[in-house]
XYZ file of C-alpha atoms in Angstrom:
438
model
C -109.575 -159.574 -202.639
C -110.749 -158.261 -206.044
C -109.763 -154.771 -207.073
C -112.347 -151.984 -206.987
C -113.552 -150.730 -210.361
C -110.947 -148.315 -211.711
C -111.989 -148.236 -215.352
C -112.172 -144.433 -215.281
C -109.069 -142.257 -214.996
C -107.356 -142.836 -211.636
C -108.201 -140.333 -208.940
C -104.704 -140.323 -207.432
C -101.372 -141.634 -208.689
C -98.250 -142.269 -206.625
C -95.282 -141.270 -208.789
C -91.847 -142.440 -207.711
C -88.578 -140.700 -208.602
C -86.023 -141.985 -206.125
C -82.721 -140.620 -207.352
C -83.649 -137.102 -208.422
C -86.333 -134.679 -207.339
C -88.710 -133.212 -209.914
C -88.066 -129.895 -208.133
C -84.328 -129.945 -208.970
C -83.152 -127.695 -211.775
C -82.280 -129.720 -214.899
C -78.563 -129.822 -215.592
C -77.575 -130.010 -211.919
C -76.328 -133.320 -210.530
C -78.467 -136.121 -211.924
C -81.326 -133.798 -212.842
C -82.178 -133.729 -216.516
C -84.958 -134.467 -218.951
C -86.593 -136.942 -216.575
C -87.107 -134.189 -213.994
C -88.836 -132.036 -216.576
C -90.935 -134.989 -217.745
C -92.140 -135.971 -214.270
C -93.135 -132.480 -213.174
C -94.721 -131.388 -216.451
C -96.725 -134.605 -216.758
C -97.855 -134.293 -213.138
C -99.089 -130.769 -213.831
C -101.155 -131.861 -216.815
C -102.556 -134.898 -215.026
C -103.585 -132.790 -212.037
C -105.301 -130.245 -214.262
C -107.168 -133.126 -215.922
C -108.447 -134.334 -212.543
C -105.888 -136.981 -211.542
C -104.054 -135.941 -208.381
C -100.359 -136.853 -208.134
C -98.191 -137.550 -205.090
C -94.513 -137.425 -206.110
C -92.189 -139.451 -203.865
C -88.492 -138.570 -203.982
C -85.486 -138.937 -201.702
C -84.600 -136.235 -199.186
C -81.234 -134.716 -200.120
C -81.061 -131.785 -197.690
C -82.030 -131.188 -194.077
C -83.697 -127.963 -195.198
C -86.219 -129.746 -197.421
C -89.737 -129.897 -195.952
C -91.406 -133.290 -195.752
C -94.188 -132.105 -198.049
C -94.221 -129.472 -200.794
C -97.528 -128.399 -202.346
C -96.532 -127.579 -205.910
C -99.973 -126.605 -207.194
C -103.506 -127.908 -206.654
C -103.439 -131.664 -207.117
C -99.636 -132.081 -206.913
C -97.712 -132.885 -203.742
C -93.993 -133.693 -203.520
C -93.212 -135.980 -200.571
C -89.580 -136.155 -199.481
C -88.611 -139.545 -198.057
C -85.602 -139.990 -195.779
C -83.404 -142.825 -197.071
C -79.744 -142.732 -196.125
C -77.552 -139.652 -195.643
C -79.128 -136.553 -197.110
C -76.007 -135.550 -199.012
C -72.997 -137.278 -200.500
C -74.688 -140.345 -201.977
C -74.190 -140.922 -205.674
C -76.866 -142.513 -207.847
C -74.738 -145.663 -207.970
C -74.908 -145.963 -204.166
C -78.691 -145.673 -203.956
C -79.572 -149.371 -204.453
C -78.546 -149.878 -200.822
C -81.204 -147.366 -199.734
C -84.192 -148.757 -201.627
C -85.469 -150.676 -198.610
C -85.353 -147.510 -196.492
C -87.099 -145.548 -199.218
C -89.830 -148.169 -199.609
C -90.364 -148.208 -195.855
C -90.766 -144.429 -195.906
C -93.389 -144.665 -198.643
C -95.255 -147.304 -196.668
C -95.277 -145.061 -193.583
C -96.800 -142.229 -195.604
C -99.486 -144.477 -197.048
C -100.254 -145.926 -193.606
C -101.810 -142.581 -192.664
C -103.974 -142.457 -195.785
C -107.421 -144.041 -196.189
C -107.592 -147.510 -197.730
C -107.456 -147.317 -201.512
C -105.942 -143.801 -201.452
C -103.709 -144.539 -204.442
C -105.203 -146.018 -207.596
C -101.929 -146.649 -209.401
C -98.140 -146.401 -209.031
C -96.054 -144.850 -211.827
C -92.296 -145.286 -211.344
C -89.541 -143.518 -213.248
C -86.091 -145.107 -213.805
C -85.153 -148.590 -212.620
C -84.391 -147.642 -208.987
C -87.901 -146.254 -208.654
C -89.251 -149.321 -210.412
C -87.907 -151.568 -207.673
C -89.650 -149.444 -205.037
C -92.778 -149.038 -207.144
C -93.007 -152.807 -207.557
C -93.173 -153.248 -203.784
C -95.617 -150.363 -203.267
C -97.982 -151.519 -206.011
C -97.952 -155.048 -204.614
C -98.604 -153.823 -201.070
C -101.458 -151.547 -202.132
C -102.792 -154.060 -204.671
C -102.793 -151.515 -207.501
C -101.245 -151.557 -210.999
C -97.639 -150.600 -211.631
C -96.804 -148.442 -214.654
C -93.111 -147.948 -215.293
C -91.066 -145.627 -217.523
C -87.402 -146.561 -217.970
C -86.086 -143.226 -219.333
C -82.699 -144.910 -219.867
C -81.731 -148.588 -220.021
C -78.455 -150.246 -219.082
C -78.375 -152.601 -222.038
C -78.929 -149.737 -224.474
C -76.311 -147.508 -222.845
C -73.766 -150.339 -222.803
C -74.217 -150.783 -226.542
C -73.312 -147.115 -227.137
C -70.629 -146.288 -224.565
C -68.568 -143.159 -224.995
C -64.792 -143.556 -224.958
C -63.619 -143.760 -221.355
C -67.149 -144.096 -219.968
C -67.997 -146.871 -217.515
C -70.450 -149.624 -218.465
C -73.613 -149.963 -216.434
C -73.303 -152.802 -213.885
C -74.917 -156.200 -214.287
C -76.926 -155.550 -211.136
C -78.750 -152.729 -212.870
C -79.551 -154.968 -215.840
C -81.004 -157.565 -213.462
C -83.055 -154.915 -211.657
C -84.401 -153.528 -214.911
C -85.368 -156.975 -216.158
C -87.311 -157.599 -212.936
C -89.209 -154.333 -213.255
C -90.011 -155.025 -216.920
C -91.526 -158.358 -215.912
C -93.409 -157.006 -212.902
C -94.964 -153.893 -214.435
C -98.560 -153.998 -215.648
C -97.672 -151.442 -218.312
C -94.372 -150.093 -219.636
C -94.209 -146.599 -221.148
C -91.613 -145.948 -223.843
C -90.661 -142.498 -225.095
C -90.486 -143.601 -228.736
C -91.290 -146.557 -230.970
C -87.575 -147.324 -231.055
C -87.443 -147.564 -227.272
C -90.510 -149.793 -227.318
C -88.680 -152.178 -229.652
C -85.631 -152.125 -227.375
C -87.780 -153.116 -224.402
C -89.076 -156.084 -226.373
C -85.802 -157.086 -228.049
C -83.352 -156.485 -225.183
C -85.549 -157.218 -222.141
C -88.165 -159.614 -223.457
C -91.049 -157.275 -222.627
C -94.539 -158.372 -223.635
C -95.403 -156.130 -226.622
C -99.015 -156.015 -225.425
C -97.900 -154.266 -222.247
C -95.682 -151.661 -223.930
C -97.130 -148.279 -224.904
C -95.524 -145.181 -226.412
C -96.060 -141.735 -224.921
C -93.662 -139.254 -226.457
C -92.417 -136.514 -224.097
C -93.409 -132.930 -224.692
C -92.249 -129.363 -224.448
C -93.709 -126.322 -222.685
C -94.937 -124.374 -225.704
C -95.707 -121.338 -223.540
C -92.098 -120.958 -222.349
C -90.142 -122.186 -225.357
C -91.298 -119.928 -228.159
C -89.630 -118.151 -231.080
C -88.286 -114.725 -230.214
C -85.874 -111.957 -231.122
C -82.435 -113.551 -231.269
C -80.630 -110.199 -231.215
C -82.488 -109.097 -228.100
C -81.715 -112.451 -226.462
C -78.013 -111.956 -227.229
C -78.055 -108.527 -225.647
C -79.651 -109.931 -222.488
C -76.991 -112.651 -222.355
C -74.125 -110.214 -222.982
C -73.245 -111.820 -226.311
C -72.112 -109.943 -229.375
C -74.908 -109.503 -231.915
C -72.630 -110.826 -234.656
C -71.458 -113.836 -232.619
C -71.642 -117.329 -234.082
C -73.086 -119.234 -231.136
C -72.851 -123.038 -231.099
C -74.773 -124.274 -228.064
C -74.795 -127.446 -225.959
C -77.348 -127.868 -223.149
C -77.277 -130.792 -220.747
C -75.374 -132.625 -218.059
C -71.614 -132.535 -218.517
C -70.632 -136.193 -218.751
C -69.170 -138.492 -221.424
C -72.612 -139.863 -222.322
C -73.789 -136.405 -223.441
C -70.530 -135.746 -225.347
C -70.057 -131.961 -225.123
C -66.445 -132.587 -226.193
C -67.751 -133.508 -229.664
C -69.052 -129.950 -230.091
C -65.782 -128.398 -228.941
C -63.716 -130.505 -231.348
C -66.084 -129.726 -234.225
C -65.989 -125.997 -233.404
C -62.197 -126.026 -233.518
C -62.342 -127.777 -236.884
C -64.703 -125.088 -238.208
C -62.183 -122.417 -237.223
C -59.385 -124.369 -238.884
C -61.424 -124.495 -242.083
C -62.515 -120.860 -241.909
C -60.273 -118.660 -239.713
C -62.657 -115.716 -240.231
C -65.012 -117.379 -237.719
C -62.407 -117.152 -234.977
C -63.227 -113.713 -233.591
C -66.990 -114.269 -233.624
C -67.147 -117.854 -232.368
C -68.823 -118.622 -229.045
C -69.152 -122.233 -227.881
C -71.757 -122.252 -225.121
C -72.010 -125.206 -222.715
C -74.925 -124.934 -220.294
C -75.006 -127.534 -217.543
C -73.273 -129.072 -214.557
C -71.063 -132.117 -214.096
C -72.964 -135.350 -213.558
C -72.282 -139.063 -213.169
C -68.904 -140.036 -214.591
C -68.325 -136.342 -215.278
C -68.179 -135.747 -211.504
C -65.862 -138.667 -210.750
C -63.604 -137.874 -213.710
C -64.061 -134.261 -214.848
C -64.148 -133.939 -218.611
C -61.732 -130.993 -218.705
C -63.616 -129.007 -221.332
C -61.617 -125.837 -220.633
C -58.329 -127.681 -221.119
C -59.639 -129.335 -224.287
C -60.697 -125.998 -225.767
C -57.320 -124.440 -224.865
C -55.449 -127.312 -226.479
C -57.462 -126.809 -229.675
C -56.856 -123.070 -229.740
C -60.404 -121.921 -228.926
C -60.140 -121.568 -225.150
C -61.359 -117.971 -225.149
C -64.402 -118.934 -227.245
C -65.715 -121.431 -224.686
C -68.363 -120.272 -222.208
C -69.345 -122.851 -219.586
C -72.503 -121.657 -217.846
C -74.192 -123.339 -214.870
C -77.822 -124.460 -215.272
C -80.278 -121.587 -215.642
C -84.016 -121.094 -215.160
C -86.348 -121.934 -218.013
C -86.918 -118.369 -219.199
C -83.164 -117.754 -219.427
C -82.700 -121.131 -221.129
C -85.215 -120.088 -223.778
C -83.121 -116.966 -224.363
C -80.008 -119.089 -224.885
C -81.853 -121.189 -227.442
C -83.081 -118.086 -229.289
C -79.584 -116.576 -229.250
C -77.952 -119.680 -230.728
C -77.213 -120.200 -234.406
C -77.447 -123.939 -233.837
C -77.957 -126.315 -230.896
C -75.868 -129.496 -230.876
C -77.103 -132.702 -229.225
C -74.177 -135.124 -229.692
C -75.208 -137.736 -227.081
C -73.990 -141.321 -227.395
C -77.360 -142.542 -226.076
C -80.609 -140.619 -225.605
C -84.037 -142.029 -224.814
C -85.674 -138.969 -226.378
C -83.861 -135.632 -226.294
C -85.969 -132.870 -224.732
C -83.246 -130.316 -225.409
C -83.704 -130.834 -229.139
C -87.452 -130.172 -229.001
C -87.071 -127.185 -226.656
C -84.558 -125.612 -229.030
C -86.779 -126.269 -232.033
C -89.769 -124.743 -230.262
C -87.681 -121.565 -230.030
C -86.995 -121.717 -233.769
C -83.365 -122.786 -233.434
C -81.876 -125.337 -235.851
C -80.662 -128.574 -234.237
C -77.834 -130.890 -235.214
C -78.094 -134.185 -233.318
C -76.546 -137.624 -233.186
C -78.529 -140.295 -235.000
C -79.088 -142.353 -231.841
C -81.941 -143.451 -229.590
C -84.958 -141.179 -229.598
C -83.239 -138.224 -231.258
C -84.513 -139.033 -234.774
C -88.051 -138.801 -233.338
C -87.306 -135.625 -231.394
C -85.608 -133.917 -234.339
C -87.704 -135.297 -237.183
C -87.030 -133.758 -240.582
C -86.640 -130.328 -239.003
C -82.955 -130.759 -238.144
C -79.788 -132.528 -239.230
C -78.750 -135.951 -237.933
C -75.111 -137.051 -237.808
C -74.046 -140.677 -237.995
C -71.368 -141.263 -235.362
C -69.311 -138.759 -233.367
C -66.398 -138.030 -235.667
C -65.106 -134.465 -235.732
C -65.279 -134.159 -239.519
C -68.951 -135.099 -239.984
C -69.971 -132.920 -237.044
C -68.040 -129.946 -238.412
C -69.663 -130.545 -241.815
C -73.191 -130.479 -240.368
C -72.625 -127.519 -238.048
C -70.848 -125.634 -240.812
C -73.765 -126.095 -243.202
C -76.148 -124.469 -240.718
C -73.774 -121.653 -239.774
C -72.786 -120.661 -243.303
C -75.997 -121.248 -245.251
C -78.543 -118.586 -244.297
C -81.264 -120.119 -246.463
C -80.826 -123.541 -244.867
C -80.839 -121.985 -241.414
C -84.076 -120.120 -242.120
C -85.709 -123.242 -243.564
C -84.693 -125.385 -240.592
C -85.916 -122.701 -238.187
C -89.389 -122.589 -239.722
C -89.654 -126.377 -239.882
C -88.397 -126.657 -236.306
C -91.187 -124.500 -234.890
C -93.826 -126.453 -236.778
C -92.334 -129.798 -235.719
C -92.183 -128.825 -232.034
C -95.876 -127.899 -232.011
C -96.656 -131.615 -232.151
C -95.007 -132.251 -228.782
C -97.122 -130.430 -226.186
C -97.229 -131.928 -222.680
C -101.035 -132.157 -222.818
C -100.618 -134.744 -225.564
C -98.229 -136.736 -223.389
C -100.585 -136.641 -220.418
C -103.544 -137.722 -222.536
C -101.580 -140.733 -223.742
C -100.550 -141.599 -220.189
C -104.167 -141.497 -219.057
C -104.945 -144.053 -221.763
C -102.133 -146.235 -220.402
C -103.412 -145.822 -216.847
C -106.905 -146.887 -217.878
C -105.532 -149.950 -219.661
C -103.487 -150.875 -216.595
C -106.405 -150.546 -214.194
C -108.609 -152.641 -216.476
C -106.221 -155.583 -216.079
C -106.737 -157.742 -212.970
C -103.861 -157.399 -210.536
C -102.409 -160.864 -210.136
C -98.722 -160.239 -209.469
C -97.399 -160.497 -205.928
C -93.942 -159.630 -204.724
C -93.808 -163.165 -203.381
C -93.849 -164.358 -207.016
C -90.417 -162.800 -207.623
C -88.661 -166.037 -208.541
C -91.416 -166.795 -211.039
C -90.959 -163.319 -212.516
C -87.259 -163.461 -213.310
C -85.660 -166.499 -211.732
C -83.765 -164.145 -209.410
C -84.902 -163.133 -205.908
C -86.239 -159.547 -206.087
C -84.064 -158.406 -203.203
C -80.815 -159.089 -205.075
C -79.645 -155.509 -205.495
C -75.962 -154.763 -206.065
């Protein structure tokens, strides 16, 4: 049966985020930049006239089946396995249950209710592949992170991503009508590492909420956060796991104190976030690390906070460090810059795009180079002021409306292409049966 004409923007998109809910607070569990991306993009799409149903796994008995977020956005919780206690690594065994739940929801909707499926992360891509095939609509997929990229940049002591994930990602890359990359670098990785068709890869850079993350009075922010007005605040924001490397900041901070003992009484090393992934299975021991380096009393580990409070932390900071070993984009960097805070980031993944020429990039994760870069920002007031001004200007180019507009272009391109891929063509797609999930 031929597809109906969908050359205009789709009326309704089914977004899939299996392993983490867009309603979860970033920094908790597996929630991070992807959660922000999914919800913020959904908001802009809905305001532009494309309704979004967000499918995610139920993780608590108290969660309602349906949450109306705002006009045009519905979050649908799908029961798939035990509500609590399942790690992300255990979720491949629940993809069939999740897909069945999505099918049950769609069974109550009119024919042609969804115009397109947009999946986020490889687990969702496996489910989205089935849903798009069943509904005979295009599949758009965003990786967010990729196993082959992460395995090339493993942190010391971190666990490599399993081969089963690589296989699953390769299948989704082949099946998707369009692939969305966060940066040009990620687009090249999809082509070089996964053999993606360059004609089906598009770039839609993530954004930042420019109404929440704005420059402000740093002294007032410090008072609200109970920080000394003369404190030297080095800030890390993100999930606490080896991949994100908060230990790099702590080691560099200790080196700064060794070089300049006068910093000791004013130093505050802020770590905002919760343990995630390998950081849950094997806690990183940041408190013990700081104690062993002689700066235990300078470390403040703070659980994830709401966005308004997060903006205050950015404004209060002298510098925000993003020392990740792998990063598809780096929303934290852009959020901090939107608040006028200088950023020092690892020269990996999408961070050069996120930071631009408005921050400092560090090659590698050695303590010396990181202390050098952080020290330059902390001790050079002119450099700090210059980076702050450039940061605000740079961040203005990353509004979420821009991201949504680009996605609508991708959606239109996907719906213009005849749908000719069936789930029964799985062996043709990758040479491996689609149901092979570790």
